[in-house]
Coordinates of N, CA and C and ligand atoms in Angstrom, one line a residue:
M1 N 72.6 99.4 73.9 CA 72.4 98.2 74.7 C 73.4 97.1 74.2
T2 N 74.1 96.5 75.2 CA 75.0 95.4 74.8 C 74.2 94.1 74.5
T3 N 74.6 93.4 73.5 CA 73.9 92.1 73.2 C 74.4 91.0 74.1
K4 N 73.5 90.4 74.9 CA 73.8 89.3 75.8 C 73.3 88.0 75.3
N5 N 72.0 88.0 75.0 CA 71.4 86.7 74.6 C 71.1 86.6 73.1
I6 N 71.7 85.7 72.4 CA 71.5 85.6 71.0 C 70.9 84.3 70.6
I7 N 69.9 84.3 69.7 CA 69.4 83.0 69.2 C 69.8 83.0 67.7
I8 N 70.4 81.9 67.3 CA 70.8 81.7 65.9 C 70.0 80.6 65.3
L9 N 69.3 80.9 64.2 CA 68.5 79.8 63.5 C 69.3 79.5 62.2
T10 N 69.7 78.3 62.0 CA 70.4 78.0 60.7 C 69.6 77.0 59.9
G11 N 69.9 77.1 58.5 CA 69.3 76.2 57.6 C 70.3 75.6 56.6
A12 N 69.8 75.0 55.6 CA 70.7 74.2 54.7 C 71.9 75.1 54.1
G13 N 71.6 76.4 54.0 CA 72.6 77.3 53.4 C 73.9 77.3 54.1
I14 N 73.9 77.1 55.5 CA 75.1 77.2 56.2 C 76.0 75.9 55.9
S15 N 75.4 74.8 55.5 CA 76.2 73.6 55.2 C 76.6 73.5 53.7
A16 N 76.1 74.4 52.9 CA 76.2 74.3 51.4 C 77.7 74.3 51.0
E17 N 78.5 75.2 51.7 CA 79.9 75.2 51.3 C 80.7 74.0 51.9
S18 N 80.1 73.2 52.7 CA 80.7 72.0 53.2 C 80.4 70.9 52.2
G19 N 79.5 71.1 51.2 CA 79.2 70.2 50.2 C 77.9 69.4 50.3
I20 N 77.0 69.9 51.3 CA 75.7 69.3 51.4 C 74.7 70.1 50.6
K21 N 74.0 69.5 49.7 CA 73.0 70.2 48.9 C 71.9 70.8 49.7
T22 N 71.5 72.1 49.3 CA 70.3 72.6 50.0 C 69.1 72.0 49.4
F23 N 67.9 72.2 50.0 CA 66.7 71.6 49.5 C 66.1 72.3 48.3
R24 N 65.8 73.6 48.4 CA 65.2 74.3 47.3 C 66.1 74.3 46.1
D25 N 67.4 74.3 46.3 CA 68.3 74.4 45.1 C 68.2 73.0 44.3
A26 N 67.7 72.0 45.0 CA 67.7 70.7 44.3 C 66.4 70.5 43.5
G27 N 65.6 71.5 43.3 CA 64.4 71.4 42.5 C 63.3 70.5 43.0
G28 N 63.1 70.4 44.3 CA 62.1 69.6 44.8 C 62.5 68.1 45.0
L29 N 63.7 67.8 44.5 CA 64.1 66.4 44.6 C 65.3 66.4 45.6
W30 N 65.3 65.4 46.5 CA 66.4 65.2 47.4 C 67.2 63.9 46.8
E31 N 68.4 64.2 46.4 CA 69.2 63.1 45.8 C 68.3 62.2 44.9
D32 N 67.6 62.9 44.0 CA 66.8 62.2 43.0 C 65.5 61.6 43.5
H33 N 65.1 61.9 44.7 CA 63.8 61.3 45.2 C 62.8 62.5 45.4
P34 N 61.5 62.3 45.0 CA 60.5 63.3 45.4 C 60.4 63.4 46.9
V35 N 60.2 64.6 47.4 CA 60.2 64.9 48.8 C 59.1 64.0 49.5
E36 N 57.9 63.8 48.8 CA 56.8 63.0 49.4 C 57.2 61.6 49.6
Q37 N 58.2 61.1 48.8 CA 58.6 59.7 49.0 C 59.5 59.5 50.2
V38 N 60.4 60.5 50.4 CA 61.4 60.3 51.5 C 61.3 61.2 52.7
A39 N 60.3 62.1 52.7 CA 60.2 63.0 53.8 C 58.8 63.2 54.3
T40 N 58.0 62.1 54.2 CA 56.7 62.2 54.8 C 56.4 60.8 55.5
P41 N 55.5 60.8 56.5 CA 55.2 59.5 57.1 C 54.5 58.6 56.1
E42 N 53.8 59.2 55.2 CA 53.1 58.4 54.2 C 54.1 57.7 53.2
G43 N 55.2 58.4 52.9 CA 56.2 57.8 52.0 C 56.9 56.6 52.8
Y44 N 57.1 56.8 54.1 CA 57.7 55.8 54.9 C 56.8 54.6 55.0
A45 N 55.5 54.8 55.2 CA 54.6 53.7 55.3 C 54.6 52.9 54.0
A46 N 54.7 53.6 52.9 CA 54.6 52.9 51.6 C 55.8 52.1 51.3
D47 N 57.0 52.6 51.7 CA 58.2 51.8 51.4 C 59.3 52.1 52.4
P48 N 59.2 51.5 53.6 CA 60.2 51.8 54.7 C 61.6 51.4 54.3
A49 N 61.8 50.4 53.5 CA 63.2 50.0 53.1 C 63.8 51.0 52.3
L50 N 63.1 51.6 51.3 CA 63.6 52.7 50.5 C 64.0 53.9 51.3
V51 N 63.1 54.3 52.2 CA 63.4 55.5 53.0 C 64.6 55.2 54.0
Q52 N 64.6 54.1 54.5 CA 65.8 53.8 55.4 C 67.1 53.8 54.6
R53 N 67.1 53.2 53.4 CA 68.3 53.3 52.5 C 68.7 54.7 52.2
F54 N 67.7 55.5 51.9 CA 67.9 57.0 51.6 C 68.7 57.6 52.8
Y55 N 68.2 57.5 54.0 CA 68.8 58.1 55.1 C 70.1 57.4 55.5
N56 N 70.2 56.1 55.3 CA 71.5 55.4 55.5 C 72.6 56.0 54.7
L57 N 72.3 56.3 53.4 CA 73.3 56.9 52.5 C 73.7 58.3 53.0
R58 N 72.7 59.1 53.4 CA 73.0 60.4 53.8 C 73.8 60.4 55.2
R59 N 73.5 59.5 56.0 CA 74.2 59.3 57.3 C 75.7 59.0 57.0
A60 N 75.8 58.0 56.1 CA 77.2 57.6 55.7 C 78.0 58.7 55.0
A61 N 77.3 59.6 54.3 CA 77.9 60.7 53.6 C 78.5 61.7 54.5
L62 N 78.0 61.8 55.7 CA 78.5 62.8 56.7 C 80.0 62.6 56.9
K63 N 80.5 61.4 56.7 CA 81.9 61.1 56.9 C 82.8 61.8 55.9
D64 N 82.2 62.2 54.8 CA 82.9 62.9 53.7 C 82.8 64.4 53.7
V65 N 82.2 65.0 54.7 CA 82.0 66.4 54.8 C 82.6 67.0 56.1
K66 N 83.0 68.2 56.1 CA 83.6 68.9 57.2 C 82.9 70.2 57.5
P67 N 82.9 70.6 58.8 CA 82.4 71.9 59.1 C 83.1 73.0 58.4
N68 N 82.5 74.1 58.0 CA 83.1 75.2 57.3 C 83.3 76.4 58.2
A69 N 83.9 77.5 57.7 CA 84.2 78.6 58.5 C 83.0 79.2 59.2
A70 N 81.8 79.0 58.7 CA 80.6 79.6 59.3 C 80.3 78.8 60.6
H71 N 80.3 77.4 60.5 CA 80.0 76.6 61.7 C 81.0 76.9 62.8
I72 N 82.3 77.1 62.4 CA 83.4 77.3 63.4 C 83.2 78.7 64.0
A73 N 82.9 79.7 63.2 CA 82.7 81.0 63.7 C 81.6 81.1 64.8
L74 N 80.5 80.3 64.5 CA 79.3 80.3 65.4 C 79.7 79.7 66.8
A75 N 80.5 78.6 66.7 CA 81.0 77.9 67.9 C 81.9 78.9 68.7
T76 N 82.7 79.6 68.0 CA 83.6 80.6 68.7 C 82.7 81.7 69.4
L77 N 81.7 82.2 68.6 CA 80.8 83.2 69.2 C 80.2 82.7 70.4
Q78 N 79.7 81.4 70.4 CA 79.0 80.8 71.5 C 79.9 80.7 72.7
S79 N 81.1 80.2 72.6 CA 82.0 80.0 73.8 C 82.4 81.4 74.3
E80 N 82.7 82.4 73.4 CA 83.1 83.7 73.9 C 82.0 84.4 74.6
M81 N 80.8 84.3 74.1 CA 79.6 85.0 74.7 C 79.3 84.4 76.1
I82 N 79.5 83.1 76.2 CA 79.2 82.4 77.5 C 80.3 82.9 78.5
A83 N 81.6 82.9 78.0 CA 82.7 83.4 78.9 C 82.4 84.8 79.4
R84 N 81.7 85.6 78.6 CA 81.4 87.0 79.0 C 80.1 87.2 79.7
G85 N 79.5 86.0 80.1 CA 78.2 86.1 80.9 C 77.0 86.1 80.1
G86 N 77.1 86.0 78.7 CA 75.9 85.9 77.9 C 75.5 84.5 77.5
D87 N 74.8 84.4 76.4 CA 74.4 83.1 75.9 C 74.1 83.1 74.4
V88 N 74.4 82.0 73.8 CA 74.0 81.8 72.4 C 73.4 80.5 72.2
M89 N 72.1 80.5 71.8 CA 71.4 79.2 71.5 C 71.5 79.0 70.0
I90 N 72.0 77.9 69.6 CA 72.0 77.6 68.1 C 70.9 76.6 67.8
V91 N 69.9 77.0 67.1 CA 68.8 76.2 66.7 C 69.0 75.9 65.2
T92 N 69.0 74.6 64.8 CA 69.2 74.3 63.4 C 68.0 73.5 62.8
Q93 N 67.7 73.8 61.6 CA 66.8 72.9 60.8 C 67.5 71.8 60.2
N94 N 68.9 71.8 60.2 CA 69.7 70.8 59.5 C 69.8 69.5 60.3
V95 N 69.9 68.4 59.6 CA 70.0 67.1 60.2 C 71.4 66.6 60.2
D96 N 72.3 67.4 59.7 CA 73.7 67.0 59.7 C 74.3 67.4 61.1
D97 N 75.6 66.9 61.3 CA 76.2 67.1 62.6 C 77.3 68.2 62.6
L98 N 77.3 69.1 61.6 CA 78.4 70.0 61.4 C 78.5 71.1 62.4
H99 N 77.4 71.5 63.1 CA 77.6 72.5 64.1 C 78.4 71.9 65.3
A100 N 78.0 70.7 65.7 CA 78.7 70.0 66.8 C 80.2 69.8 66.5
R101 N 80.4 69.3 65.3 CA 81.8 69.0 64.9 C 82.6 70.3 64.7
G102 N 81.9 71.4 64.5 CA 82.6 72.7 64.4 C 82.8 73.3 65.8
G103 N 82.4 72.6 66.9 CA 82.7 73.0 68.2 C 81.5 73.6 69.0
A104 N 80.3 73.6 68.4 CA 79.1 74.2 69.1 C 78.6 73.3 70.2
Q105 N 78.1 73.9 71.3 CA 77.5 73.1 72.4 C 76.0 73.1 72.3
N106 N 75.4 72.1 72.8 CA 73.9 72.0 73.0 C 73.1 72.5 71.8
V107 N 73.5 72.0 70.6 CA 72.8 72.4 69.4 C 71.3 71.9 69.4
V108 N 70.4 72.7 69.2 CA 69.0 72.3 69.2 C 68.5 71.9 67.8
H109 N 68.3 70.6 67.6 CA 68.0 70.1 66.2 C 66.5 70.0 66.1
M110 N 65.8 71.0 65.6 CA 64.4 71.0 65.6 C 63.8 70.1 64.6
H111 N 64.6 69.7 63.5 CA 64.1 68.7 62.5 C 64.7 67.4 62.6
G112 N 65.3 67.1 63.8 CA 65.9 65.8 64.1 C 67.3 65.7 63.6
E113 N 67.9 64.5 63.6 CA 69.3 64.3 63.3 C 69.5 63.0 62.5
L114 N 70.4 63.1 61.5 CA 70.7 61.9 60.8 C 71.3 60.8 61.7
K115 N 72.1 61.2 62.7 CA 72.7 60.2 63.5 C 71.9 59.8 64.7
R116 N 70.6 59.9 64.6 CA 69.6 59.4 65.6 C 68.6 58.6 64.9
V117 N 68.0 57.6 65.6 CA 66.9 56.8 65.1 C 66.0 56.6 66.3
F118 N 64.7 56.2 66.0 CA 63.8 55.8 67.2 C 62.9 54.7 66.8
C119 N 62.4 54.1 67.8 CA 61.5 52.9 67.6 C 60.0 53.4 67.6
T120 N 59.3 53.1 66.6 CA 57.9 53.6 66.5 C 57.0 52.7 67.5
A121 N 57.5 51.6 68.0 CA 56.7 50.8 68.9 C 56.8 51.3 70.3
C122 N 58.0 51.7 70.8 CA 58.1 52.1 72.2 C 58.7 53.5 72.4
D123 N 58.9 54.2 71.3 CA 59.4 55.6 71.3 C 60.8 55.7 71.9
H124 N 61.6 54.7 71.9 CA 63.0 54.8 72.4 C 63.8 55.5 71.3
H125 N 64.5 56.6 71.7 CA 65.3 57.3 70.7 C 66.8 57.0 71.0
M126 N 67.6 56.8 70.0 CA 69.0 56.5 70.3 C 69.9 57.0 69.2
D127 N 71.2 57.1 69.6 CA 72.3 57.4 68.6 C 72.4 56.3 67.6
C128 N 72.9 56.7 66.4 CA 73.0 55.6 65.4 C 74.1 56.1 64.4
D129 N 75.2 55.3 64.3 CA 76.3 55.6 63.3 C 76.2 54.7 62.1
D130 N 75.4 53.7 62.2 CA 75.4 52.7 61.1 C 74.1 52.6 60.4
D131 N 74.0 51.7 59.4 CA 72.7 51.6 58.7 C 71.6 50.9 59.5
I132 N 70.4 51.2 59.2 CA 69.3 50.5 59.8 C 68.5 49.9 58.7
S133 N 67.6 48.9 59.0 CA 66.9 48.2 57.9 C 65.5 47.7 58.5
V134 N 64.7 47.1 57.7 CA 63.4 46.6 58.2 C 63.6 45.4 59.1
E135 N 64.9 44.9 59.2 CA 65.2 43.8 60.1 C 65.8 44.3 61.4
T136 N 66.0 45.6 61.6 CA 66.7 46.1 62.8 C 65.8 45.8 64.0
T137 N 66.4 45.3 65.1 CA 65.7 45.1 66.4 C 65.8 46.3 67.3
C138 N 64.8 46.7 67.9 CA 64.9 47.8 68.9 C 65.6 47.3 70.1
P139 N 66.7 47.9 70.6 CA 67.3 47.4 71.8 C 66.5 47.5 73.1
A140 N 65.5 48.4 73.1 CA 64.7 48.6 74.3 C 63.5 47.6 74.4
C141 N 62.7 47.5 73.3 CA 61.5 46.7 73.4 C 61.6 45.4 72.6
K142 N 62.8 45.2 71.8 CA 63.1 44.0 71.1 C 62.1 43.8 69.9
T143 N 61.4 44.8 69.5 CA 60.5 44.6 68.3 C 61.4 44.8 67.1
I144 N 61.1 43.9 66.1 CA 61.8 44.0 64.8 C 61.1 44.8 63.8
G145 N 61.8 45.7 63.1 CA 61.2 46.4 61.9 C 60.5 47.7 62.3
T146 N 60.8 48.2 63.5 CA 60.1 49.4 63.9 C 61.0 50.6 64.2
T147 N 62.3 50.4 63.7 CA 63.3 51.5 63.9 C 63.3 52.4 62.7
R148 N 63.1 53.7 62.9 CA 63.1 54.6 61.7 C 64.0 55.8 62.0
P149 N 64.4 56.5 60.9 CA 65.2 57.7 61.1 C 64.5 58.7 62.0
D150 N 65.3 59.4 62.9 CA 64.8 60.4 63.8 C 64.8 61.8 63.1
I151 N 64.1 61.8 62.0 CA 64.0 63.0 61.2 C 62.5 63.5 61.3
V152 N 62.3 64.8 61.5 CA 61.0 65.4 61.5 C 60.5 65.6 60.0
W153 N 59.6 64.7 59.6 CA 59.1 64.8 58.2 C 58.0 65.8 58.1
F154 N 57.6 66.1 56.8 CA 56.5 67.0 56.6 C 55.2 66.4 57.2
G155 N 54.5 67.3 58.0 CA 53.3 66.8 58.6 C 53.6 66.4 60.1
E156 N 54.8 66.4 60.5 CA 55.2 66.0 61.9 C 55.6 67.3 62.6
I157 N 55.5 67.2 64.0 CA 55.8 68.4 64.8 C 57.3 68.5 65.1
P158 N 57.9 69.7 64.8 CA 59.3 69.9 65.1 C 59.6 69.7 66.6
Y159 N 60.8 69.3 66.9 CA 61.2 69.1 68.3 C 61.5 70.4 69.0
H160 N 61.4 70.4 70.4 CA 61.9 71.4 71.3 C 61.2 72.8 71.1
M161 N 60.0 72.8 70.6 CA 59.4 74.0 70.2 C 59.1 74.9 71.5
D162 N 58.8 74.3 72.6 CA 58.5 75.1 73.8 C 59.8 75.9 74.2
A163 N 60.9 75.1 74.3 CA 62.2 75.7 74.7 C 62.6 76.8 73.7
I164 N 62.4 76.6 72.4 CA 62.9 77.5 71.4 C 62.0 78.8 71.6
E165 N 60.7 78.7 71.7 CA 59.9 79.9 71.8 C 60.1 80.6 73.0
R166 N 60.4 79.9 74.1 CA 60.7 80.6 75.4 C 62.0 81.5 75.2
A167 N 63.0 80.9 74.6 CA 64.3 81.6 74.4 C 64.1 82.7 73.4
I168 N 63.3 82.6 72.4 CA 63.1 83.7 71.4 C 62.5 84.9 72.1
K169 N 61.6 84.6 73.0 CA 60.9 85.7 73.6 C 61.8 86.5 74.6
T170 N 62.9 86.0 75.0 CA 63.8 86.8 75.9 C 65.1 87.1 75.3
C171 N 65.3 86.8 74.0 CA 66.7 87.2 73.4 C 66.8 88.6 73.0
D172 N 68.0 89.1 72.9 CA 68.2 90.5 72.5 C 68.4 90.6 71.0
L173 N 68.9 89.5 70.4 CA 69.2 89.4 69.0 C 68.8 88.1 68.4
F174 N 68.1 88.1 67.3 CA 67.7 86.9 66.6 C 68.4 86.9 65.2
V175 N 69.2 85.9 64.9 CA 69.9 85.9 63.6 C 69.5 84.6 62.8
S176 N 69.1 84.8 61.6 CA 68.7 83.7 60.7 C 69.8 83.5 59.7
I177 N 70.3 82.3 59.5 CA 71.5 82.1 58.6 C 71.2 80.9 57.6
G178 N 71.2 81.2 56.3 CA 71.2 80.1 55.3 C 69.9 79.4 55.3
T179 N 68.7 80.1 55.5 CA 67.5 79.4 55.3 C 66.5 80.2 54.4
S180 N 65.7 79.5 53.6 CA 64.9 80.2 52.6 C 63.6 80.8 53.3
G181 N 63.3 80.5 54.5 CA 62.1 81.0 55.2 C 60.9 80.4 54.5
A182 N 61.0 79.2 54.0 CA 59.8 78.6 53.3 C 59.0 77.7 54.2
V183 N 59.7 77.2 55.3 CA 59.0 76.2 56.1 C 58.8 76.7 57.5
Y184 N 57.5 76.6 57.9 CA 57.1 76.9 59.3 C 57.2 75.7 60.1
P185 N 57.3 75.9 61.5 CA 57.3 77.1 62.2 C 58.6 78.0 62.2
A186 N 59.7 77.4 61.7 CA 61.0 78.2 61.8 C 60.8 79.5 61.1
A187 N 60.1 79.5 60.0 CA 60.0 80.8 59.2 C 59.3 81.9 60.0
G188 N 58.6 81.5 61.0 CA 57.8 82.5 61.8 C 58.6 83.0 63.0
F189 N 59.8 82.4 63.3 CA 60.5 82.8 64.5 C 60.9 84.3 64.5
V190 N 61.2 84.9 63.3 CA 61.6 86.3 63.3 C 60.5 87.2 63.8
Q191 N 59.3 86.8 63.4 CA 58.2 87.7 63.9 C 58.0 87.7 65.4
I192 N 58.1 86.5 66.0 CA 58.0 86.3 67.4 C 59.1 87.2 68.1
A193 N 60.4 87.0 67.6 CA 61.5 87.8 68.1 C 61.3 89.3 68.1
S194 N 60.8 89.7 66.9 CA 60.5 91.2 66.8 C 59.5 91.7 67.7
H195 N 58.4 90.9 67.8 CA 57.3 91.2 68.6 C 57.7 91.4 70.1
Y196 N 58.7 90.5 70.5 CA 59.1 90.6 71.9 C 60.3 91.5 72.1
G197 N 60.7 92.3 71.1 CA 61.6 93.4 71.2 C 63.1 93.1 70.8
A198 N 63.3 91.9 70.2 CA 64.7 91.6 69.8 C 65.0 92.3 68.5
K199 N 66.3 92.6 68.3 CA 66.8 93.0 67.0 C 66.9 91.8 66.1
T200 N 66.7 91.9 64.8 CA 66.7 90.7 63.9 C 67.6 91.0 62.8
L201 N 68.4 89.9 62.4 CA 69.4 90.0 61.3 C 69.3 88.7 60.5
E202 N 69.4 88.9 59.2 CA 69.4 87.8 58.3 C 70.7 87.7 57.5
L203 N 71.4 86.6 57.5 CA 72.6 86.4 56.7 C 72.3 85.3 55.8
N204 N 72.2 85.6 54.5 CA 71.8 84.6 53.5 C 72.4 84.9 52.1
L205 N 72.4 84.0 51.2 CA 72.9 84.2 49.9 C 72.0 85.2 49.1
E206 N 70.7 85.0 49.4 CA 69.7 85.9 48.7 C 68.7 86.2 49.7
P207 N 67.9 87.3 49.5 CA 66.8 87.6 50.5 C 65.9 86.4 50.6
S208 N 65.5 86.0 51.9 CA 64.6 84.9 52.1 C 63.2 85.3 51.8
Q209 N 62.3 84.4 51.9 CA 60.8 84.7 51.7 C 60.3 85.8 52.6
G210 N 60.8 85.7 53.9 CA 60.3 86.7 54.9 C 61.3 87.8 55.2
S211 N 62.2 88.1 54.2 CA 63.3 89.0 54.4 C 62.8 90.4 55.0
Y212 N 61.6 90.8 54.5 CA 61.1 92.1 55.0 C 60.8 92.2 56.5
H213 N 60.8 91.0 57.2 CA 60.5 91.0 58.6 C 61.8 91.4 59.4
F214 N 63.0 91.3 58.7 CA 64.2 91.5 59.5 C 64.6 93.0 59.5
D215 N 65.2 93.4 60.6 CA 65.7 94.8 60.7 C 66.9 95.0 59.7
E216 N 67.7 93.9 59.5 CA 68.8 94.0 58.6 C 69.1 92.7 57.9
T217 N 69.5 92.8 56.6 CA 69.8 91.6 55.8 C 71.2 91.9 55.2
R218 N 72.1 90.9 55.4 CA 73.4 90.9 54.7 C 73.5 89.7 53.8
L219 N 73.8 90.0 52.5 CA 73.8 88.9 51.5 C 75.2 88.5 51.2
G220 N 75.4 87.2 51.0 CA 76.7 86.6 50.7 C 76.8 85.2 51.1
K221 N 77.9 84.6 50.9 CA 78.1 83.1 51.3 C 78.4 83.1 52.8
A222 N 77.7 82.1 53.4 CA 77.9 82.0 54.9 C 79.3 81.9 55.3
G223 N 80.1 81.2 54.5 CA 81.5 81.0 54.9 C 82.3 82.3 55.0
S224 N 81.8 83.4 54.3 CA 82.5 84.7 54.4 C 81.7 85.6 55.4
I225 N 80.4 85.7 55.2 CA 79.7 86.8 56.0 C 79.4 86.4 57.4
V226 N 79.4 85.1 57.7 CA 79.2 84.7 59.2 C 80.5 85.0 60.0
P227 N 81.6 84.6 59.6 CA 82.8 85.0 60.3 C 83.0 86.5 60.5
A228 N 82.7 87.2 59.4 CA 82.8 88.7 59.5 C 81.9 89.3 60.5
W229 N 80.6 88.8 60.5 CA 79.7 89.3 61.5 C 80.1 88.9 63.0
V230 N 80.6 87.7 63.1 CA 81.0 87.2 64.5 C 82.2 88.1 65.0
E231 N 83.1 88.4 64.1 CA 84.2 89.3 64.5 C 83.7 90.7 65.0
E232 N 82.7 91.2 64.2 CA 82.1 92.5 64.6 C 81.5 92.4 66.0
I233 N 80.7 91.3 66.2 CA 80.0 91.2 67.5 C 81.0 91.1 68.7
L234 N 82.1 90.4 68.5 CA 83.0 90.1 69.5 C 84.0 91.2 69.7
A235 N 84.0 92.2 68.8 CA 85.1 93.3 68.9 C 84.8 94.2 70.1
Ligands
LIG301 N1 75.6 80.7 52.2 C1 74.4 81.3 52.7 N2 73.2 80.9 52.2 C2 73.1 80.0 51.2 C3 74.3 79.4 50.6 C4 75.6 79.8 51.2 N3 76.7 79.3 50.7 N4 73.9 78.6 49.7 C5 72.5 78.6 49.7 N5 72.1 79.5 50.6 C6 70.7 79.9 50.9 C7 69.8 79.8 49.7 O1 69.8 81.0 49.0 C8 68.4 79.5 50.4 O2 67.8 80.7 50.8 O3 70.2 78.9 51.8 C9 68.8 78.8 51.7 C10 68.5 77.3 51.7 O4 67.1 77.1 51.7 P1 66.4 75.7 51.7 O5 67.1 74.8 50.7 O6 65.0 75.9 51.6 O7 66.8 75.1 53.1 P2 66.1 75.4 54.5 O8 65.6 76.8 54.6 O9 67.1 74.9 55.6 O10 64.9 74.4 54.5 C11 64.0 74.3 55.6 O11 62.7 72.6 54.7 O12 62.8 70.8 53.3 C12 62.6 71.2 54.6 O13 63.0 70.0 56.7 C13 63.7 70.6 55.5 O14 65.0 71.7 57.2 C14 64.5 71.8 55.9 C15 63.5 72.9 55.8

């Protein structure tokens, strides 16, 4: 069978060689903050200014990183497959913008984006390149202090789940890249794909927690093994 429809799920490991720290490698701390403080609605309610500063710094730090060979290879795969009448959906758990800057189209950010914010009063979502603070005014409803990072925190529901699940059920190949398989629902996508008849492949530095669910696992750094795999698929 020729492969026509591919779903790619990426995690922090694909951006590691660009210089962005992965989560589990940081020992439960993100840039020296406990996850509960900066990645939960409760942490935000307790100290919105601290959480906004945390994401402001990470948003600003995007200027210092570049897409690596893995991001670029996936963008090439996507455009080539589309040109050949197929499709490649890139679903990422990452909140950085490196897939798009590497040339990928229509990237599905299931855990939100550093360069987006939204208003908790009127639910207006918007692009954001600069810092926000507890004094920021929502441009839509004019409320002050209700603009927060558009990041899916622990306890919140990931974005685009219906579209992702629909696509997984009809793909021929599901590929997971640079994710530990520790966080659901993304960690469960491989089982849905298998159940509906897709082949499954994992590309990661080490076997993920759900490695045994994949038909095949290839170990190594994303910057090397992703371009090699893309070359194979396109050959
Ligand atoms: N190439 C390939 N894989 C790598 C590389 C690399 N250069 N470096 C690290 N990895 C692998 C690690 O071995 C690990 O399995 O990437 C994985 C990163 O795992 P996590 O840090 O757990 O990141 P991720 O799976 O994306 O986390 C999922 O958890 O904290 C939440 O919302 C957050 O989106 C995040 C989610």
